GROMACS .gro file of C-alpha atoms in nm:
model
  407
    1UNK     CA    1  12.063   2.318   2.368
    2UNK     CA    2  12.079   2.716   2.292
    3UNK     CA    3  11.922   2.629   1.972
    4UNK     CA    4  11.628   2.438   2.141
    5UNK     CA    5  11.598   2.755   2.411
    6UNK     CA    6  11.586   3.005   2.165
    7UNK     CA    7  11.373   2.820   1.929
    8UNK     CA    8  11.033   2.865   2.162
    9UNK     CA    9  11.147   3.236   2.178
   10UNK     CA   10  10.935   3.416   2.471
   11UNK     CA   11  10.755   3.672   2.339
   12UNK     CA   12  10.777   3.985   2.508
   13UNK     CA   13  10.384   4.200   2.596
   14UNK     CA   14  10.336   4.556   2.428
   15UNK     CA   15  10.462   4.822   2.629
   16UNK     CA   16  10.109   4.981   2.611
   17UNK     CA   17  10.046   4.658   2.807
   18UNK     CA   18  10.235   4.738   3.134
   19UNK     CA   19   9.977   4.782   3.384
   20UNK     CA   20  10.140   4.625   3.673
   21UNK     CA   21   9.990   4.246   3.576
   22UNK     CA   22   9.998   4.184   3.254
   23UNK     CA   23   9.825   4.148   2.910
   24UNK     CA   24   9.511   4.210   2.799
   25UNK     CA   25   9.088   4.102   2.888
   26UNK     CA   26   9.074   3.731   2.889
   27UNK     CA   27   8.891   3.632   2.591
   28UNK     CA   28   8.622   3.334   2.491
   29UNK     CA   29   8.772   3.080   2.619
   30UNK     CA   30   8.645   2.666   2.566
   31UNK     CA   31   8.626   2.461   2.852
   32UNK     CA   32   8.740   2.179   2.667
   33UNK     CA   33   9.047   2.306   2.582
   34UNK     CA   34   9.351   2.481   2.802
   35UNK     CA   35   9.387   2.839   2.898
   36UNK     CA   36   9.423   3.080   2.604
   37UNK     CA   37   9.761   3.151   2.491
   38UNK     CA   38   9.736   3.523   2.570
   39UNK     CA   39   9.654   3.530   2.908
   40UNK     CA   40   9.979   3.484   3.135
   41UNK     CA   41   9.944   3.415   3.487
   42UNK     CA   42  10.474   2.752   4.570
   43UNK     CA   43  10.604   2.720   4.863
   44UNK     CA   44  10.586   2.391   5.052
   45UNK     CA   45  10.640   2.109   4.738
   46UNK     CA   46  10.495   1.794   4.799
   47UNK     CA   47  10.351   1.800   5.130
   48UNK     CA   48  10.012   2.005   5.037
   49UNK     CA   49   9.784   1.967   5.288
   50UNK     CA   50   9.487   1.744   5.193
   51UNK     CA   51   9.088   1.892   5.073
   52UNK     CA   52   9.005   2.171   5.266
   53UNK     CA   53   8.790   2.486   5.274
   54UNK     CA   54   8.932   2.843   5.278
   55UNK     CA   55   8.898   3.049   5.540
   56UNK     CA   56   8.574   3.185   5.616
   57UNK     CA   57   8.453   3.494   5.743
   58UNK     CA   58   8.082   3.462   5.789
   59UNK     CA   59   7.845   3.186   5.839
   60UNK     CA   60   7.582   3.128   5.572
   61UNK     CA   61   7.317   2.887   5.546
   62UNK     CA   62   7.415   2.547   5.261
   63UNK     CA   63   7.170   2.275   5.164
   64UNK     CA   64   7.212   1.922   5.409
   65UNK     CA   65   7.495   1.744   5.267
   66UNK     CA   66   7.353   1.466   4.989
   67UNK     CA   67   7.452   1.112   5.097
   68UNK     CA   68   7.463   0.977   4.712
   69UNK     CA   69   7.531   1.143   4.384
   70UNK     CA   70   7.201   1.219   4.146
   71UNK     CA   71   7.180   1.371   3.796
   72UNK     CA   72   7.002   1.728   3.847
   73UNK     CA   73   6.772   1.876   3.655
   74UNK     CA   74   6.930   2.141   3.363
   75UNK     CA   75   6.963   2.531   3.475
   76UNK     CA   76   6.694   2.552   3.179
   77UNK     CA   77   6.470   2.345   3.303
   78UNK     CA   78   6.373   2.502   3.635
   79UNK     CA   79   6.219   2.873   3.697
   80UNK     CA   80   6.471   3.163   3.713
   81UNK     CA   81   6.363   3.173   4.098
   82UNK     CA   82   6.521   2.814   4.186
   83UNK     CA   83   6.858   2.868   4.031
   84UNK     CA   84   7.045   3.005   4.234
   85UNK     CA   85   6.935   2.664   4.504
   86UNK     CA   86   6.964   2.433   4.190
   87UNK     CA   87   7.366   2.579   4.176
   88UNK     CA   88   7.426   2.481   4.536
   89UNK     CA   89   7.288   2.135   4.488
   90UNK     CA   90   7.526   2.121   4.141
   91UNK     CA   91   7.815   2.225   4.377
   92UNK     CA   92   7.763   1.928   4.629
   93UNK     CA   93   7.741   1.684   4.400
   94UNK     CA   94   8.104   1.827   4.217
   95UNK     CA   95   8.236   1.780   4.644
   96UNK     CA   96   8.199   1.399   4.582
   97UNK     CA   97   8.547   1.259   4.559
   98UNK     CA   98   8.633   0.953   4.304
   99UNK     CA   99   8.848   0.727   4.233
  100UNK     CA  100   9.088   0.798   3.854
  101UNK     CA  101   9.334   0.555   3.899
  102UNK     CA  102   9.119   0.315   3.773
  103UNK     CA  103   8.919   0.406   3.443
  104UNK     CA  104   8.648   0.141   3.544
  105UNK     CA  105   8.563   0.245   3.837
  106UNK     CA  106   8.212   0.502   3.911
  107UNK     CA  107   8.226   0.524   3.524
  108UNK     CA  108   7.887   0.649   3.582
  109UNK     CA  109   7.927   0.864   3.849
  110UNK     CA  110   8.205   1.019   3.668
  111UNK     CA  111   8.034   1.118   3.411
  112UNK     CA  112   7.730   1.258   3.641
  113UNK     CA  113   8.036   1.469   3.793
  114UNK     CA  114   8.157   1.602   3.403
  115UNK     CA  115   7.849   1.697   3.274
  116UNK     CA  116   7.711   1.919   3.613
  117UNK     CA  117   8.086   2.089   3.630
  118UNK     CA  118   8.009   2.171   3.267
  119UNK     CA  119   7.673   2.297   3.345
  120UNK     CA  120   7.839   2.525   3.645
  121UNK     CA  121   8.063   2.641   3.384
  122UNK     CA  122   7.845   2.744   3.136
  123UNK     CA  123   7.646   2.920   3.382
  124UNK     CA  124   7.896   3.139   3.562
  125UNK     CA  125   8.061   3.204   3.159
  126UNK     CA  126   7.665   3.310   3.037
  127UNK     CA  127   7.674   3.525   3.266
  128UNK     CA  128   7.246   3.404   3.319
  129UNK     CA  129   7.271   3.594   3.699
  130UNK     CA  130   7.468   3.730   3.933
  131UNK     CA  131   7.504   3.445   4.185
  132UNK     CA  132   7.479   3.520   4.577
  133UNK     CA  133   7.781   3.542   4.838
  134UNK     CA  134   7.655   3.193   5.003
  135UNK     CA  135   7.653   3.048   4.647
  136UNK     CA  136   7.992   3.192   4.596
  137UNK     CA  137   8.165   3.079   4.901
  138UNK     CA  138   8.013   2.695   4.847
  139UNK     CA  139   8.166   2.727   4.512
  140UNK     CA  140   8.536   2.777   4.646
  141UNK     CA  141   8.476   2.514   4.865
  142UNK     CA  142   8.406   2.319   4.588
  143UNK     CA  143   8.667   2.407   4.434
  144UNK     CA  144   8.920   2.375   4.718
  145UNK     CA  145   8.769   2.026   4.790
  146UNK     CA  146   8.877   1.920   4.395
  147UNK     CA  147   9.228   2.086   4.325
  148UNK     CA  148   9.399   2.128   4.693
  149UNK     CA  149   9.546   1.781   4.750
  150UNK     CA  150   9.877   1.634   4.802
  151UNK     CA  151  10.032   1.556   4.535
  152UNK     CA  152  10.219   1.245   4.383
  153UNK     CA  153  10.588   1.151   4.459
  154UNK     CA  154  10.761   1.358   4.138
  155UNK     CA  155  11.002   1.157   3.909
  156UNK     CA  156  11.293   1.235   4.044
  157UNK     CA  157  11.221   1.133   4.367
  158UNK     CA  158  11.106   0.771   4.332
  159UNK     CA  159  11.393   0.752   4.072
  160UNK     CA  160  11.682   0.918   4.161
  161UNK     CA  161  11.735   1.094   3.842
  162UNK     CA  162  11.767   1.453   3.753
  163UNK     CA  163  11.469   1.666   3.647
  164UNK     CA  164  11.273   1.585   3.348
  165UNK     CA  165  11.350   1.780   3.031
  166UNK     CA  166  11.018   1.914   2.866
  167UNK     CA  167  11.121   1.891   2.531
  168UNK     CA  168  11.261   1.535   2.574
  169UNK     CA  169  11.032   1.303   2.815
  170UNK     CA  170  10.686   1.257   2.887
  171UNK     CA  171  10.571   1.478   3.145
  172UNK     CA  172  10.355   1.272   3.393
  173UNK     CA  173   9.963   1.327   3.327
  174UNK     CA  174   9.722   1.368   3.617
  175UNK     CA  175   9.459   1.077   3.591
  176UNK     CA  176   9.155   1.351   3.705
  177UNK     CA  177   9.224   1.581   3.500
  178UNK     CA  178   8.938   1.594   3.250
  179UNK     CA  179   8.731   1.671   3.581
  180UNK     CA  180   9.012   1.878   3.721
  181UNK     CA  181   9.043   2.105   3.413
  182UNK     CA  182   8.693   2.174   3.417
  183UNK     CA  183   8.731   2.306   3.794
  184UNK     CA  184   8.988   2.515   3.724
  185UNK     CA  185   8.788   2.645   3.410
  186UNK     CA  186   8.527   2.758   3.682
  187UNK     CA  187   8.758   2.878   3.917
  188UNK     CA  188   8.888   3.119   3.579
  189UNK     CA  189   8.597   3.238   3.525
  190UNK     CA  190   8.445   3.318   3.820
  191UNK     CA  191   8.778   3.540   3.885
  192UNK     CA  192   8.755   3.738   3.547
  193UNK     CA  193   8.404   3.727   3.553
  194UNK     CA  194   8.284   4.082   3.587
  195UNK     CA  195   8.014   4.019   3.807
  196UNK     CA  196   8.240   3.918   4.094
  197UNK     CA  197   8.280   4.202   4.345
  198UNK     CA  198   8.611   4.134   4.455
  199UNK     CA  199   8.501   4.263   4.772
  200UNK     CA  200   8.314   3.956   4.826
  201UNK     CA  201   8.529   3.728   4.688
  202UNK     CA  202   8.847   3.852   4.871
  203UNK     CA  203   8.706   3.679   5.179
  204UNK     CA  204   8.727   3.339   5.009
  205UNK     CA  205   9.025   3.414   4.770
  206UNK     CA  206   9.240   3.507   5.048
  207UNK     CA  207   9.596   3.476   5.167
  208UNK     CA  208   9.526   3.082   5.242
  209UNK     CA  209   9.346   3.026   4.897
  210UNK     CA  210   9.614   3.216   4.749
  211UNK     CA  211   9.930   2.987   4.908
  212UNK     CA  212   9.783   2.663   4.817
  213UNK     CA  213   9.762   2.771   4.470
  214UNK     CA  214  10.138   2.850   4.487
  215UNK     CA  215  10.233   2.489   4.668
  216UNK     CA  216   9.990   2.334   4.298
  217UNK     CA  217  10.260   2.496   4.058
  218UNK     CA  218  10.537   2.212   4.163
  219UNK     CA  219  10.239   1.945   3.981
  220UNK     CA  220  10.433   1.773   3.725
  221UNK     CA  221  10.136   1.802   3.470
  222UNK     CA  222  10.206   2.104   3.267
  223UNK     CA  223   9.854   2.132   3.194
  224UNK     CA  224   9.770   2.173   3.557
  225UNK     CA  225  10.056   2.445   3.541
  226UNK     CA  226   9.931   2.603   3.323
  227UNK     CA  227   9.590   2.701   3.406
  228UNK     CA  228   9.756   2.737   3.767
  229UNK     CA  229   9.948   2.996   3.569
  230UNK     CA  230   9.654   3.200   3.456
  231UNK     CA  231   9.445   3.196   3.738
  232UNK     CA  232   9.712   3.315   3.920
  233UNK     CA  233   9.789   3.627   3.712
  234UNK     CA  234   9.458   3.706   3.654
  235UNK     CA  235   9.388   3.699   4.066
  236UNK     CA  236   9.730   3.897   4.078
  237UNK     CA  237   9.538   4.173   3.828
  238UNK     CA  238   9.223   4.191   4.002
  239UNK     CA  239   9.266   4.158   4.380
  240UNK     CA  240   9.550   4.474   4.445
  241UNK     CA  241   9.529   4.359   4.832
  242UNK     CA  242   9.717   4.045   4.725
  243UNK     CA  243   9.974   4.193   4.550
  244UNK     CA  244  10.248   4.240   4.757
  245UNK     CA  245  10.200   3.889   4.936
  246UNK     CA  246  10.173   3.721   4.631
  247UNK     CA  247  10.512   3.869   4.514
  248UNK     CA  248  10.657   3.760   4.855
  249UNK     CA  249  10.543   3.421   4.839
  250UNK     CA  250  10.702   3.391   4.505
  251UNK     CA  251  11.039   3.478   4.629
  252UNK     CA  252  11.000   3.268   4.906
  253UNK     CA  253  10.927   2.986   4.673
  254UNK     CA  254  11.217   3.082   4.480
  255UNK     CA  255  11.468   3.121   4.822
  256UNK     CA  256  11.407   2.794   4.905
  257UNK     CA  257  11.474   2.631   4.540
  258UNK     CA  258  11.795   2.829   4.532
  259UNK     CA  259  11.933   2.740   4.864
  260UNK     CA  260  11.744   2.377   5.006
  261UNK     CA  261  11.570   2.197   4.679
  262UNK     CA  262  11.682   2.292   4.339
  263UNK     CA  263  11.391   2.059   4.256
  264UNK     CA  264  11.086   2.268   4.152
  265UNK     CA  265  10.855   2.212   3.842
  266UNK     CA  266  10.692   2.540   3.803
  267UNK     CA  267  10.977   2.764   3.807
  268UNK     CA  268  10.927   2.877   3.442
  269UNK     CA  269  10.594   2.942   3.506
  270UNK     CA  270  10.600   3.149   3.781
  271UNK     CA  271  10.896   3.394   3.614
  272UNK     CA  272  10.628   3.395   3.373
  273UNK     CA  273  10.392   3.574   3.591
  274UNK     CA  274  10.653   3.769   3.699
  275UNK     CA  275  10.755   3.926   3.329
  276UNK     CA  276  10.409   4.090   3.278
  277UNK     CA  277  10.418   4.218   3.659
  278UNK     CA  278  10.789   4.346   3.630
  279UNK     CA  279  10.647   4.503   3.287
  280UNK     CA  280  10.390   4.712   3.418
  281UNK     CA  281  10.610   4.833   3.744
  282UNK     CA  282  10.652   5.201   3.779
  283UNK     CA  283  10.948   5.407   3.764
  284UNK     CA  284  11.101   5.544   3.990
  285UNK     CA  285  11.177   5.172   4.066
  286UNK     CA  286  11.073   5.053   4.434
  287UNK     CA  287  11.365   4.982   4.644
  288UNK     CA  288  11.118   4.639   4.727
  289UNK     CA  289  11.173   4.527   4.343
  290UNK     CA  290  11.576   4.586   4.289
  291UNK     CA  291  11.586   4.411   4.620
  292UNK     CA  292  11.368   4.096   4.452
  293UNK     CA  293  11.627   4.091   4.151
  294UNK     CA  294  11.916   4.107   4.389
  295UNK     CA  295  11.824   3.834   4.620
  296UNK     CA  296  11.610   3.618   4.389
  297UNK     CA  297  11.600   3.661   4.028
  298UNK     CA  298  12.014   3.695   3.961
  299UNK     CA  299  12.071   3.394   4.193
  300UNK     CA  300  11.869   3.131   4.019
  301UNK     CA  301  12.132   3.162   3.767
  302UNK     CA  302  12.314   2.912   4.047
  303UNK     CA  303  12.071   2.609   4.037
  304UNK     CA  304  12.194   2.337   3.777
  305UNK     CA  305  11.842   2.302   3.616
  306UNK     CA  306  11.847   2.598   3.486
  307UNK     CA  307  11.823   2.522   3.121
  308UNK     CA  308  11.458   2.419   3.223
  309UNK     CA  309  11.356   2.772   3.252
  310UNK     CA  310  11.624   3.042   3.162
  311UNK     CA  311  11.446   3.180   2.871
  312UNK     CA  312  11.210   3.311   3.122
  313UNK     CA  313  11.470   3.432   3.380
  314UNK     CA  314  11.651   3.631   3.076
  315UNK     CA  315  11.343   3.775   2.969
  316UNK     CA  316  11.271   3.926   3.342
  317UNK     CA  317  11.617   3.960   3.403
  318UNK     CA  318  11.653   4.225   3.061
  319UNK     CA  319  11.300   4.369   3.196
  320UNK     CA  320  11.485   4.511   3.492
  321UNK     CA  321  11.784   4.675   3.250
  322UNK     CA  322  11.521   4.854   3.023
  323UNK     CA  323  11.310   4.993   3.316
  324UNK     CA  324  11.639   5.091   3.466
  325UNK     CA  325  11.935   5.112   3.304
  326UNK     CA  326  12.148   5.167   3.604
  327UNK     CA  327  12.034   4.805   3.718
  328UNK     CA  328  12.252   4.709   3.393
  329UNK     CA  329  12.616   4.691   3.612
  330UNK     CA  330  12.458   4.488   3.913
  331UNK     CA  331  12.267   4.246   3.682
  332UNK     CA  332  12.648   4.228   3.437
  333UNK     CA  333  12.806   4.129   3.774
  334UNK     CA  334  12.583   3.921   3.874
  335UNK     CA  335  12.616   3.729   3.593
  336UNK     CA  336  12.931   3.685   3.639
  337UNK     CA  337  12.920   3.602   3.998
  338UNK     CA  338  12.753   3.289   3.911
  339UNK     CA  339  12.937   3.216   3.597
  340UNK     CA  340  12.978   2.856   3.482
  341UNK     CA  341  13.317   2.687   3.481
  342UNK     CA  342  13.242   2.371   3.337
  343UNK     CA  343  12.928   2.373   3.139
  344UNK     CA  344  12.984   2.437   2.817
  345UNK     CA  345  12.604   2.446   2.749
  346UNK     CA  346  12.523   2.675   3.056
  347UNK     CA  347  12.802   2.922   2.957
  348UNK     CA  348  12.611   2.947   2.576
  349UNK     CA  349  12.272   3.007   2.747
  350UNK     CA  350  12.463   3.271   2.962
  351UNK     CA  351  12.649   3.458   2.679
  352UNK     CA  352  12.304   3.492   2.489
  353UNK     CA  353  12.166   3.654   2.803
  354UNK     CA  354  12.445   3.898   2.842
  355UNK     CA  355  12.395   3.993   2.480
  356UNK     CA  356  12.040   4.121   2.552
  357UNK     CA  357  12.151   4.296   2.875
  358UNK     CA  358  12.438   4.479   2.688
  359UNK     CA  359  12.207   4.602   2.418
  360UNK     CA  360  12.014   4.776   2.681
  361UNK     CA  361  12.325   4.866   2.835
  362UNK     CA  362  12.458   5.228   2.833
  363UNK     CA  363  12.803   5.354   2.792
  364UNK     CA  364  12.865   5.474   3.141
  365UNK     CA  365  12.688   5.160   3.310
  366UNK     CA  366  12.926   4.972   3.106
  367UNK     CA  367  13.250   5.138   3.132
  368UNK     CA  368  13.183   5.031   3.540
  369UNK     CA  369  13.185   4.673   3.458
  370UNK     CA  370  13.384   4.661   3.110
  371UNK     CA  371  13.688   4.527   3.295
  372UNK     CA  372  13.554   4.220   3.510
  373UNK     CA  373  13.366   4.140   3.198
  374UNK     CA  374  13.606   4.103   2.932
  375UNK     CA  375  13.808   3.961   3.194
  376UNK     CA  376  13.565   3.653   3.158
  377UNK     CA  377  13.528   3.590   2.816
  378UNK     CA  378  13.938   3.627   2.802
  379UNK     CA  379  13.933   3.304   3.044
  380UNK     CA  380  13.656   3.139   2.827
  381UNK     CA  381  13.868   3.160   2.536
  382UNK     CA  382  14.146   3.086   2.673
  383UNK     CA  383  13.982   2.720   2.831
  384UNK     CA  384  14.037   2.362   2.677
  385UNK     CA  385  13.703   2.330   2.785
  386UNK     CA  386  13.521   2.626   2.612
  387UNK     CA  387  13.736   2.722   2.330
  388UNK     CA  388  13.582   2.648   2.007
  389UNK     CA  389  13.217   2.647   2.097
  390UNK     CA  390  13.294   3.010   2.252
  391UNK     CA  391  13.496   3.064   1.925
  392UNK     CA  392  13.191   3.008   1.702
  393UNK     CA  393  13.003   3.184   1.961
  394UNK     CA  394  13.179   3.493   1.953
  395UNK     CA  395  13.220   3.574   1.596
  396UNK     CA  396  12.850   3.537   1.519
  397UNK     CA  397  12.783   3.822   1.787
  398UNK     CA  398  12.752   4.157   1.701
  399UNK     CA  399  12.762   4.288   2.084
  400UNK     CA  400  13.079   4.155   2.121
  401UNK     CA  401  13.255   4.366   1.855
  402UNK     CA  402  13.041   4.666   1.936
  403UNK     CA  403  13.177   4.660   2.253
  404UNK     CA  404  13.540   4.633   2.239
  405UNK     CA  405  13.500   4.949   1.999
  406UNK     CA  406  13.471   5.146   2.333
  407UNK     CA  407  13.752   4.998   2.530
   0.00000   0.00000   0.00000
């Protein structure tokens, strides 16, 4: 299992990178495939409430509602002039809601529905015109009509069994998504897009917007998680007025799957997020921050899934030690505080963490905790349970010799 965690190693941004949210401008980008590798981006799980429009700060003027669904004309085919009306009229027909679970069904209304969300997307990526506030609230409602929904009962809970491991089962695969990637394509762009005045858009990617993104990470399609993953970073980068709630609404995500749930699907995608943030943080460190690896980050070393995504946690968790290295004897404790007593695999996925957090260790951060630690790996040895995988372990390490030179 430490092989198999190891083996998709995360790779850590440039340090010339740390600006608070991440990596670098999102490149081109085809809306027929996911989101670009290097572009890194929950709170209620399964109860999200049903289509609905964000909130809304002014009242604008939309075309009447269309009772059926029509092909449109092309965005090349009408005068510059009509456009921007020609959008709106795309939009509505994208609001139409259709049925996936059965591939025979509106076959021809589905594919109206592909090709005009592909037109939308084309247009707001070309860049042909900057497109008006009333065209660019419609177009969240569009969007908010498509991708906030409840989702489906996950595995675990119309089985009974534990979590599904990533590398071993098939993940479940929303039916919609070759419309529903295509949405979320938009939804990218139009949030990287540098003709968006976040000014304007801050009044329709707001707080509420921002929270039913969060409840979308717990969708067992990783694809879904994924582009939830970049949209979210990249709003995280752009809008500073979300900043602080969006870190907040993370923990809280993370409180309750440490203490009610332990049954979460985008965990590992969300610590994602939070390695390019902790990245770019500025020293010295806000009290706010130690507090969020105090109370959050060091206790999801408790939840039994987390094999599922400790190669993230580590990689925050050794973020925080080479910031600060006098975070290096509360995170060593920590560890230790939620040690593993009979998981022989845990404990191996825990050693390999504590090796990265003692290389950024100093000598007088370790001498603190030098005691309780080797107080530890003196029981692990010493256990019928542990012995000769910690054995093996332990010899190959370099950290543990290096160490017991100072003692």
């Amino acid at each position: 299992m430490f092989k198999k965690i190891i083996k998709g190693g995360h790779k850590k941004p440039s340090k010339s990178d740390g600006n608070d949210y991440g990596f670098g401008p999102p490149g081109n980008r085809n809306p027929g495939s996911g989101p670009a590798s290097n572009v890194v981006v929950n709170h209620a799980s399964r109860t999200a409430p049903g289509p609905a429009a964000p909130n809304i700060g002014t009242t604008v003027t939309a075309p009447p509602p269309m009772n059926s669904m029509e092909a449109l004309p092309l965005f090349r085919d009408v005068p510059v002039s009509e456009r921007q009306n020609l959008f709106l009229r795309k939009l509505q027909v994208c609001c139409f809601q259709l049925d996936f679970s059965d591939t025979l069904k509106s076959v021809r209304e589905k594919e109206i529905k592909r090709q005009t969300l592909l037109e939308l997307v084309d247009f707001i990526q070309s860049g042909s015109g900057k497109i008006t506030e009333i065209c660019q609230e419609q177009m969240i409602r569009m969007v908010s009509v498509n991708i906030f929904r409840s989702l489906p009962p996950a595995s675990y809970e119309t089985t009974g069994q534990e979590a599904l491991d990533p590398e071993e089962d098939e993940p479940y695969l929303e039916p919609s998504w070759p419309h529903l990637q295509l949405v979320y394509e938009l939804l990218l762009r139009y949030v990287v897009s540098s003709d968006t005045d976040t000014k304007v858009a801050k009044k329709y990617i707001d707080h509420s917007f921002v929270l039913k993104l969060l409840d979308l990470f717990d969708s067992e399609d990783p694809r879904e998680r994924e582009y939830l993953k970049t949209i979210l970073h990249r709003i995280y980068g752009k809008f500073m007025v979300h900043r602080p709630f969006i870190r907040k609404a993370i923990n809280n995500i993370f409180y309750r799957f440490i203490h009610e749930t332990e049954r979460h699907s985008g965990i590992g995608e969300l610590l994602e997020i939070l390695g390019s943030i902790i990245n770019g943080f500025a020293l010295p460190m806000k009290e706010e921050h130690k507090l969020f690896l105090v109370r959050a980050l060091i206790p999801l070393h408790k939840p039994k899934p987390i094999s599922l995504y400790h190669q993230q946690l580590s990689y925050c968790i050794v973020q925080f030690v080479e910031k600060d290295y006098k975070l290096a004897d509360t995170v060593i404790r920590g560890l230790l505080k939620y040690w593993p007593l009979t998981n022989c695999q845990k404990e191996i996925l825990f050693l390999g963490e504590l090796e990265e957090v003692l290389e950024a260790t100093q000598s007088a951060e370790f001498q603190r905790c030098m005691v309780p630690l080797f107080r530890q790996i003196a029981r692990c040895l010493t256990s019928s349970h542990f012995q000769a995988n910690l054995c093996c372990r332990l010899q190959k390490e370099p950290f543990f010799c290096g160490t017991m030179n100072t003692l």
